[in-house]
Short mmCIF file of C-alpha atoms in Angstrom, two decimals:
data_model
loop_
_atom_site.label_atom_id
_atom_site.label_comp_id
_atom_site.label_asym_id
_atom_site.label_seq_id
_atom_site.Cartn_x
_atom_site.Cartn_y
_atom_site.Cartn_z
CA MET A 1 -21.14 -8.18 1.70
CA VAL A 2 -18.86 -5.96 3.90
CA LYS A 3 -16.07 -4.19 2.13
CA TYR A 4 -12.59 -4.37 4.06
CA ILE A 5 -9.96 -1.76 3.54
CA ILE A 6 -6.41 -2.81 4.88
CA GLN A 7 -3.92 0.03 5.48
CA PHE A 8 -0.40 -1.28 5.99
CA SER A 9 3.19 -0.39 5.63
CA THR A 10 4.99 -3.76 6.32
CA ASP A 11 4.40 -7.50 5.34
CA PHE A 12 3.62 -8.36 8.97
CA HIS A 13 1.02 -5.47 9.06
CA LEU A 14 -0.73 -7.20 6.10
CA MET A 15 -0.61 -10.60 7.33
CA VAL A 16 -2.19 -10.09 10.74
CA ALA A 17 -4.70 -7.69 9.19
CA LEU A 18 -5.87 -10.58 6.78
CA ALA A 19 -6.05 -12.48 9.94
CA ALA A 20 -8.50 -10.10 11.64
CA ILE A 21 -11.08 -10.59 8.76
CA PRO A 22 -13.35 -13.38 8.96
CA ASP A 23 -13.01 -15.58 5.72
CA ALA A 24 -10.89 -13.15 3.92
CA SER A 25 -11.24 -15.06 0.68
CA ASN A 26 -15.13 -14.53 0.54
CA ASN A 27 -14.95 -10.66 1.34
CA LYS A 28 -14.35 -7.76 -0.70
CA ILE A 29 -10.86 -6.27 0.11
CA LEU A 30 -9.02 -3.36 -0.79
CA MET A 31 -5.32 -3.09 0.03
CA LEU A 32 -3.51 0.12 0.65
CA GLY A 33 0.44 -0.27 1.06
CA PRO A 34 3.63 -1.05 -0.31
CA ARG A 35 4.20 -3.06 -3.40
CA THR A 36 6.26 -6.03 -1.84
CA SER A 37 6.62 -9.60 -3.08
CA LEU A 38 4.02 -10.64 -0.27
CA ALA A 39 1.67 -7.84 -1.08
CA ILE A 40 1.42 -8.98 -4.71
CA LYS A 41 0.99 -12.54 -3.83
CA VAL A 42 -1.78 -11.81 -1.43
CA ALA A 43 -3.65 -9.53 -3.90
CA SER A 44 -3.42 -12.09 -6.65
CA TYR A 45 -4.46 -14.98 -4.23
CA LEU A 46 -7.63 -12.89 -2.80
CA GLN A 47 -8.35 -11.13 -6.33
CA SER A 48 -8.24 -7.85 -4.40
CA GLU A 49 -7.80 -4.27 -5.37
CA PHE A 50 -4.40 -3.30 -4.42
CA PHE A 51 -2.96 0.46 -4.56
CA ASP A 52 0.83 0.79 -4.18
CA ILE A 53 1.02 3.81 -1.62
CA ASP A 54 3.06 4.71 1.35
CA ALA A 55 0.15 4.79 3.84
CA ARG A 56 2.17 6.83 6.26
CA GLU A 57 2.31 9.88 4.25
CA PRO A 58 -0.96 11.71 4.60
CA LYS A 59 -1.17 14.68 6.78
CA VAL A 60 -4.34 15.67 8.21
CA THR A 61 -5.56 18.69 10.13
CA ILE A 62 -7.57 18.39 13.60
CA PHE A 63 -10.75 19.54 11.62
CA GLU A 64 -10.25 16.97 9.06
CA ALA A 65 -9.62 14.20 11.44
CA PHE A 66 -12.86 15.33 13.41
CA LYS A 67 -14.82 15.22 10.14
CA LEU A 68 -13.46 11.66 9.54
CA LEU A 69 -14.57 10.47 12.90
CA VAL A 70 -18.13 12.22 12.59
CA ASN A 71 -18.42 10.32 9.26
CA GLN A 72 -17.92 7.02 11.24
CA ASN A 73 -21.24 5.16 11.52
CA LYS A 74 -22.16 1.80 12.74
CA TYR A 75 -24.62 1.23 9.88
CA GLY A 76 -21.72 1.79 7.20
CA GLU A 77 -20.63 -0.37 4.70
CA VAL A 78 -16.75 -0.63 5.18
CA VAL A 79 -14.50 -1.77 7.95
CA ILE A 80 -10.97 -0.65 8.05
CA VAL A 81 -8.35 -3.06 9.23
CA SER A 82 -4.93 -1.63 10.14
CA PRO A 83 -2.21 -1.22 12.87
CA PHE A 84 -2.05 2.51 12.54
CA VAL A 85 -3.16 4.34 15.59
CA TYR A 86 -5.71 5.97 13.14
CA PRO A 87 -5.84 5.00 9.57
CA PHE A 88 -6.52 8.11 8.00
CA PHE A 89 -5.45 7.31 4.56
CA ALA A 90 -8.00 4.38 4.43
CA ALA A 91 -10.67 6.57 6.05
CA MET A 92 -9.98 9.25 3.49
CA ALA A 93 -10.16 6.67 0.71
CA ALA A 94 -13.50 5.52 1.87
CA LYS A 95 -14.83 8.93 2.10
CA LYS A 96 -13.56 9.82 -1.40
CA ASN A 97 -15.36 6.40 -2.72
CA GLY A 98 -18.65 7.66 -0.98
CA ASP A 99 -18.45 4.88 1.59
CA THR A 100 -19.36 5.37 5.17
CA VAL A 101 -16.92 3.45 7.74
CA LYS A 102 -18.61 1.09 9.90
CA SER A 103 -15.73 0.32 12.22
CA ILE A 104 -11.96 0.27 12.64
CA VAL A 105 -10.08 -2.75 13.67
CA ARG A 106 -6.64 -2.00 15.07
CA THR A 107 -4.16 -5.01 14.66
CA ASP A 108 -0.71 -5.87 15.55
CA GLU A 109 2.01 -3.64 14.20
CA GLY A 110 4.59 -6.21 16.04
CA ILE A 111 5.74 -5.77 19.50
CA GLY A 112 5.24 -2.03 18.96
CA SER A 113 1.51 -2.97 19.71
CA TYR A 114 2.55 -3.73 23.30
CA ALA A 115 5.25 -0.94 23.71
CA SER A 116 5.89 1.53 26.27
CA VAL A 117 6.72 5.14 25.85
CA THR A 118 10.46 4.46 26.37
CA HIS A 119 10.08 1.64 23.87
CA TYR A 120 8.57 4.27 21.22
CA TYR A 121 11.31 6.77 22.25
CA THR A 122 14.18 4.47 21.63
CA ALA A 123 12.82 3.45 18.01
CA LEU A 124 12.41 7.18 17.11
CA ARG A 125 15.91 8.08 18.63
CA LEU A 126 17.35 5.27 16.45
CA GLU A 127 15.75 6.64 13.32
CA GLY A 128 17.87 9.90 13.74
CA GLN A 129 15.43 12.24 12.46
CA LEU A 130 14.07 13.75 15.88
CA SER A 131 15.86 15.49 18.89
CA VAL A 132 15.61 13.98 22.24
CA LEU A 133 12.51 16.29 22.93
CA GLY A 134 10.90 15.60 19.70
CA ALA A 135 11.29 11.73 19.89
CA LEU A 136 9.93 12.01 23.53
CA LYS A 137 6.82 14.32 22.22
CA ARG A 138 6.22 12.08 19.58
CA ALA A 139 6.45 8.83 21.60
CA LEU A 140 3.77 10.55 24.31
CA ALA A 141 1.65 11.55 21.54
CA LYS A 142 1.38 8.10 20.07
CA LYS A 143 0.86 6.13 23.22
CA SER A 144 -1.77 8.77 24.38
CA ALA A 145 -3.67 8.42 21.02
CA MET A 146 -3.73 4.66 21.20
CA TRP A 147 -5.28 5.11 24.59
CA VAL A 148 -7.71 7.59 23.43
CA THR A 149 -8.99 5.86 20.32
CA LYS A 150 -9.52 2.85 22.47
CA SER A 151 -11.30 4.19 25.24
CA PHE A 152 -13.49 6.24 23.21
CA ARG A 153 -14.26 2.98 21.01
CA ILE A 154 -13.04 4.82 18.00
CA CYS A 155 -11.00 1.70 17.25
CA LYS A 156 -11.34 -1.89 18.32
CA GLU A 157 -8.29 -3.49 19.03
CA MET A 158 -7.79 -7.00 17.88
CA TYR A 159 -3.95 -8.18 18.73
CA LEU A 160 -2.33 -11.58 18.38
CA PHE A 161 -1.18 -11.55 22.02
CA LYS A 162 -3.61 -11.15 24.96
CA SER A 163 -2.47 -9.26 28.09
CA ASP A 164 -2.08 -12.48 30.02
CA LEU A 165 0.57 -13.61 27.28
CA THR A 166 -1.68 -16.16 25.71
CA ILE A 167 -2.21 -16.03 21.94
CA ASP A 168 -5.63 -15.32 20.36
CA GLN A 169 -6.48 -18.83 18.82
CA THR A 170 -9.11 -17.18 16.27
CA ILE A 171 -6.40 -14.99 14.87
CA SER A 172 -3.48 -17.68 15.06
CA GLU A 173 -5.88 -20.06 13.24
CA ARG A 174 -6.64 -17.65 10.45
CA LEU A 175 -3.13 -16.77 10.12
CA ARG A 176 -1.90 -20.26 9.88
CA PHE A 177 -4.59 -20.87 7.22
CA ILE A 178 -3.51 -17.98 5.15
CA LEU A 179 0.19 -18.70 5.44
CA GLU A 180 -0.39 -22.33 4.34
CA ASN A 181 -2.59 -21.20 1.49
CA LEU A 182 -0.01 -18.88 0.20
CA GLY A 183 2.51 -21.81 0.35
CA LEU A 184 5.54 -22.01 2.64
CA SER A 185 9.13 -21.96 1.24
CA LYS A 186 11.62 -24.60 2.40
CA GLN A 187 14.63 -22.49 1.54
CA LEU A 188 15.49 -21.84 5.33
CA ASP A 189 14.83 -25.64 6.42
CA ASN A 190 17.77 -27.08 8.29
CA CYS A 191 19.60 -23.76 8.88
CA VAL A 192 20.39 -21.46 11.80
CA VAL A 193 18.83 -18.09 10.81
CA TYR A 194 19.75 -14.75 12.09
CA VAL A 195 16.83 -12.48 11.94
CA SER A 196 18.36 -8.90 11.22
CA GLN A 197 17.00 -5.60 12.30
CA PRO A 198 18.25 -1.90 11.37
CA TYR A 199 20.29 0.04 13.84
CA VAL A 200 21.89 -2.84 15.47
CA VAL A 201 25.39 -2.41 13.77
CA SER A 202 25.78 1.06 15.54
CA SER A 203 26.13 -0.63 18.84
CA PHE A 204 29.33 -2.39 17.81
CA GLU A 205 32.79 -1.12 17.46
CA SER A 206 32.91 -1.95 13.54
CA GLY A 207 31.21 -3.83 10.90
CA GLN A 208 33.73 -6.73 11.42
CA CYS A 209 32.96 -6.84 15.12
CA TYR A 210 29.06 -7.13 14.37
CA ALA A 211 30.06 -9.85 11.90
CA ASP A 212 32.00 -11.90 14.27
CA PHE A 213 29.68 -11.41 17.11
CA ILE A 214 26.45 -12.98 15.00
CA LYS A 215 28.80 -15.59 13.68
CA LEU A 216 29.72 -16.54 17.28
CA ILE A 217 25.97 -16.65 18.34
CA ALA A 218 25.20 -18.73 15.42
CA GLY A 219 27.72 -21.35 16.08
CA HIS A 220 26.63 -21.33 19.75
CA CYS A 221 23.03 -22.06 19.13
CA GLY A 222 22.92 -23.96 15.84
CA GLU A 223 26.13 -25.73 15.49
CA GLY A 224 26.43 -27.89 12.32
CA LEU A 225 23.74 -26.08 10.50
CA ARG A 226 24.12 -23.75 7.41
CA PHE A 227 24.22 -20.22 8.55
CA ILE A 228 21.93 -17.84 6.66
CA ILE A 229 20.83 -14.05 7.43
CA LYS A 230 17.03 -13.30 7.20
CA LYS A 231 17.71 -9.54 6.34
CA HIS A 232 15.14 -6.87 7.51
CA PRO A 233 14.23 -4.48 4.38
CA ARG A 234 15.50 -1.42 6.22
CA ASP A 235 18.59 -3.13 7.49
CA ASP A 236 21.40 -1.56 5.26
CA PHE A 237 24.28 -3.57 6.83
CA ASP A 238 26.22 -5.40 3.82
CA TYR A 239 26.35 -9.11 4.99
CA GLU A 240 27.33 -10.38 1.60
CA SER A 241 30.86 -8.43 1.95
CA TYR A 242 31.38 -10.40 5.15
CA GLY A 243 30.81 -13.74 3.31
CA PHE A 244 27.35 -14.39 4.69
CA ASP A 245 24.72 -16.02 2.69
CA VAL A 246 21.44 -13.75 2.82
CA ALA A 247 17.72 -14.41 2.19
CA CYS A 248 15.61 -11.29 1.43
CA GLY A 249 12.08 -10.51 0.07
CA MET A 250 9.43 -12.68 1.66
CA PRO A 251 8.95 -12.38 5.33
CA LEU A 252 10.16 -15.01 7.88
CA GLU A 253 6.73 -16.25 8.26
CA THR A 254 6.32 -17.58 4.89
CA TYR A 255 9.18 -20.11 5.50
CA SER A 256 8.67 -23.48 6.78
CA LEU A 257 11.78 -23.61 9.05
CA ASN A 258 11.76 -27.18 9.62
CA ASN A 259 14.58 -28.59 12.00
CA SER A 260 15.89 -24.81 11.99
CA VAL A 261 17.12 -22.54 14.83
CA VAL A 262 16.35 -18.89 14.80
CA PHE A 263 17.89 -16.00 16.62
CA GLY A 264 17.96 -12.23 16.83
CA PHE A 265 17.76 -9.34 19.16
CA SER A 266 13.93 -8.08 19.45
CA SER A 267 12.36 -8.85 16.32
CA THR A 268 8.69 -9.71 16.34
CA ALA A 269 9.59 -12.35 13.80
CA LEU A 270 11.10 -14.44 16.43
CA LEU A 271 7.82 -14.71 18.19
CA MET A 272 6.07 -15.51 14.86
CA ALA A 273 8.81 -18.16 14.26
CA LYS A 274 7.89 -19.86 17.64
CA PHE A 275 4.30 -20.15 16.80
CA PHE A 276 3.89 -20.47 13.31
CA SER A 277 6.81 -22.61 11.78
CA ASN A 278 8.34 -25.82 12.65
CA CYS A 279 11.78 -24.28 14.11
CA ARG A 280 13.52 -26.33 16.43
CA ASP A 281 14.43 -23.20 18.69
CA ALA A 282 13.93 -19.59 18.77
CA TYR A 283 16.57 -17.27 20.72
CA PHE A 284 16.78 -13.60 21.61
CA ILE A 285 20.07 -12.07 22.40
CA LYS A 286 20.17 -10.24 25.80
CA MET A 287 22.30 -7.18 25.39
CA ASP A 288 22.96 -3.96 27.06
CA GLY A 289 23.08 -0.45 25.18
CA PHE A 290 20.87 2.15 23.31
CA GLY A 291 19.32 -0.07 20.62
CA PRO A 292 16.53 -2.40 19.59
CA PHE A 293 17.29 -4.41 22.64
CA TYR A 294 15.72 -6.46 25.19
CA ASN A 295 16.40 -3.95 27.88
CA ASN A 296 14.57 -0.96 25.99
CA MET A 297 11.31 -2.99 25.38
CA SER A 298 8.26 -2.70 27.46
CA ALA A 299 7.50 -4.89 30.39
CA MET A 300 4.92 -6.88 28.39
CA ASN A 301 7.37 -7.38 25.53
CA ARG A 302 10.12 -8.47 27.88
CA ASN A 303 7.53 -10.94 29.60
CA LEU A 304 6.58 -12.37 26.01
CA PHE A 305 10.17 -12.99 25.17
CA ASP A 306 11.00 -14.66 28.47
CA ASN A 307 7.91 -16.71 28.27
CA TYR A 308 8.46 -18.00 24.67
CA LEU A 309 11.86 -17.67 23.65
CA LYS A 310 15.38 -18.90 25.09
CA CYS A 311 17.91 -16.30 25.99
CA ILE A 312 21.53 -15.87 24.91
CA ASP A 313 23.68 -13.68 27.02
CA SER A 314 25.58 -11.49 24.57
CA LYS A 315 28.70 -12.08 26.77
CA ILE A 316 29.18 -15.73 26.22
#
């Protein structure tokens, strides 16, 4: 039996990593990531070992990284599945346990998997912790590292979306099976659902302007339906104080969305709702500005949104 180590930092990471494992319920799985409601549910369902950690924390030297790569062996016992460029935490955990890494499968981190340097740069600048030069260097380093690890076959990529914009049917079927077995909530059926993201509100003159805007869009694409916010875990805007109903906790993919309309800016969840729920429609808002918006995405991501989602202009 092959042992799988999943290193993740979001619920989406965990779901697509599970979909990359053949028959996840019959394999030994070790989960390394944050203790979310979904992670707890998955660990219980699969009877997996689960360690609550921040998988982005470990810092390694070039020498340590080289030793980890040398330790990788096609005859090993462990397969690491993760969206990380190189999942050092999982590799270090395997080495500490005396296991040899057989292979590394890099799975989706969301639309970031198909991002350009500009896309990464925008995301890093929005986080506000890096200078212009620092964000540019980090974005270039990440894109270069992804290319190197793929070109030298250090990591095998197994993404949900292919370069021709089609969806990988194997991953899709496995993911659908996992979601159905976890149980889909009907809480967001017959609703118009706004999929929130962090850093969006800063592009508006005030919180009230932002609240009025999303209310306007909701009325435009889901008239007559109950309006509810599906809040992103890192979005700190206080929607309740503006009178909105809010759903948080479990990811959008774990809701059935029967007869619902979904809209947002550039969230991966919009694409996931289109493919894995029974939603009536899924819209993205096309808006100018420096933020997590359509114009700052990579060409492939824009093509995915154009191909599968409906567009609403912010100037309606």
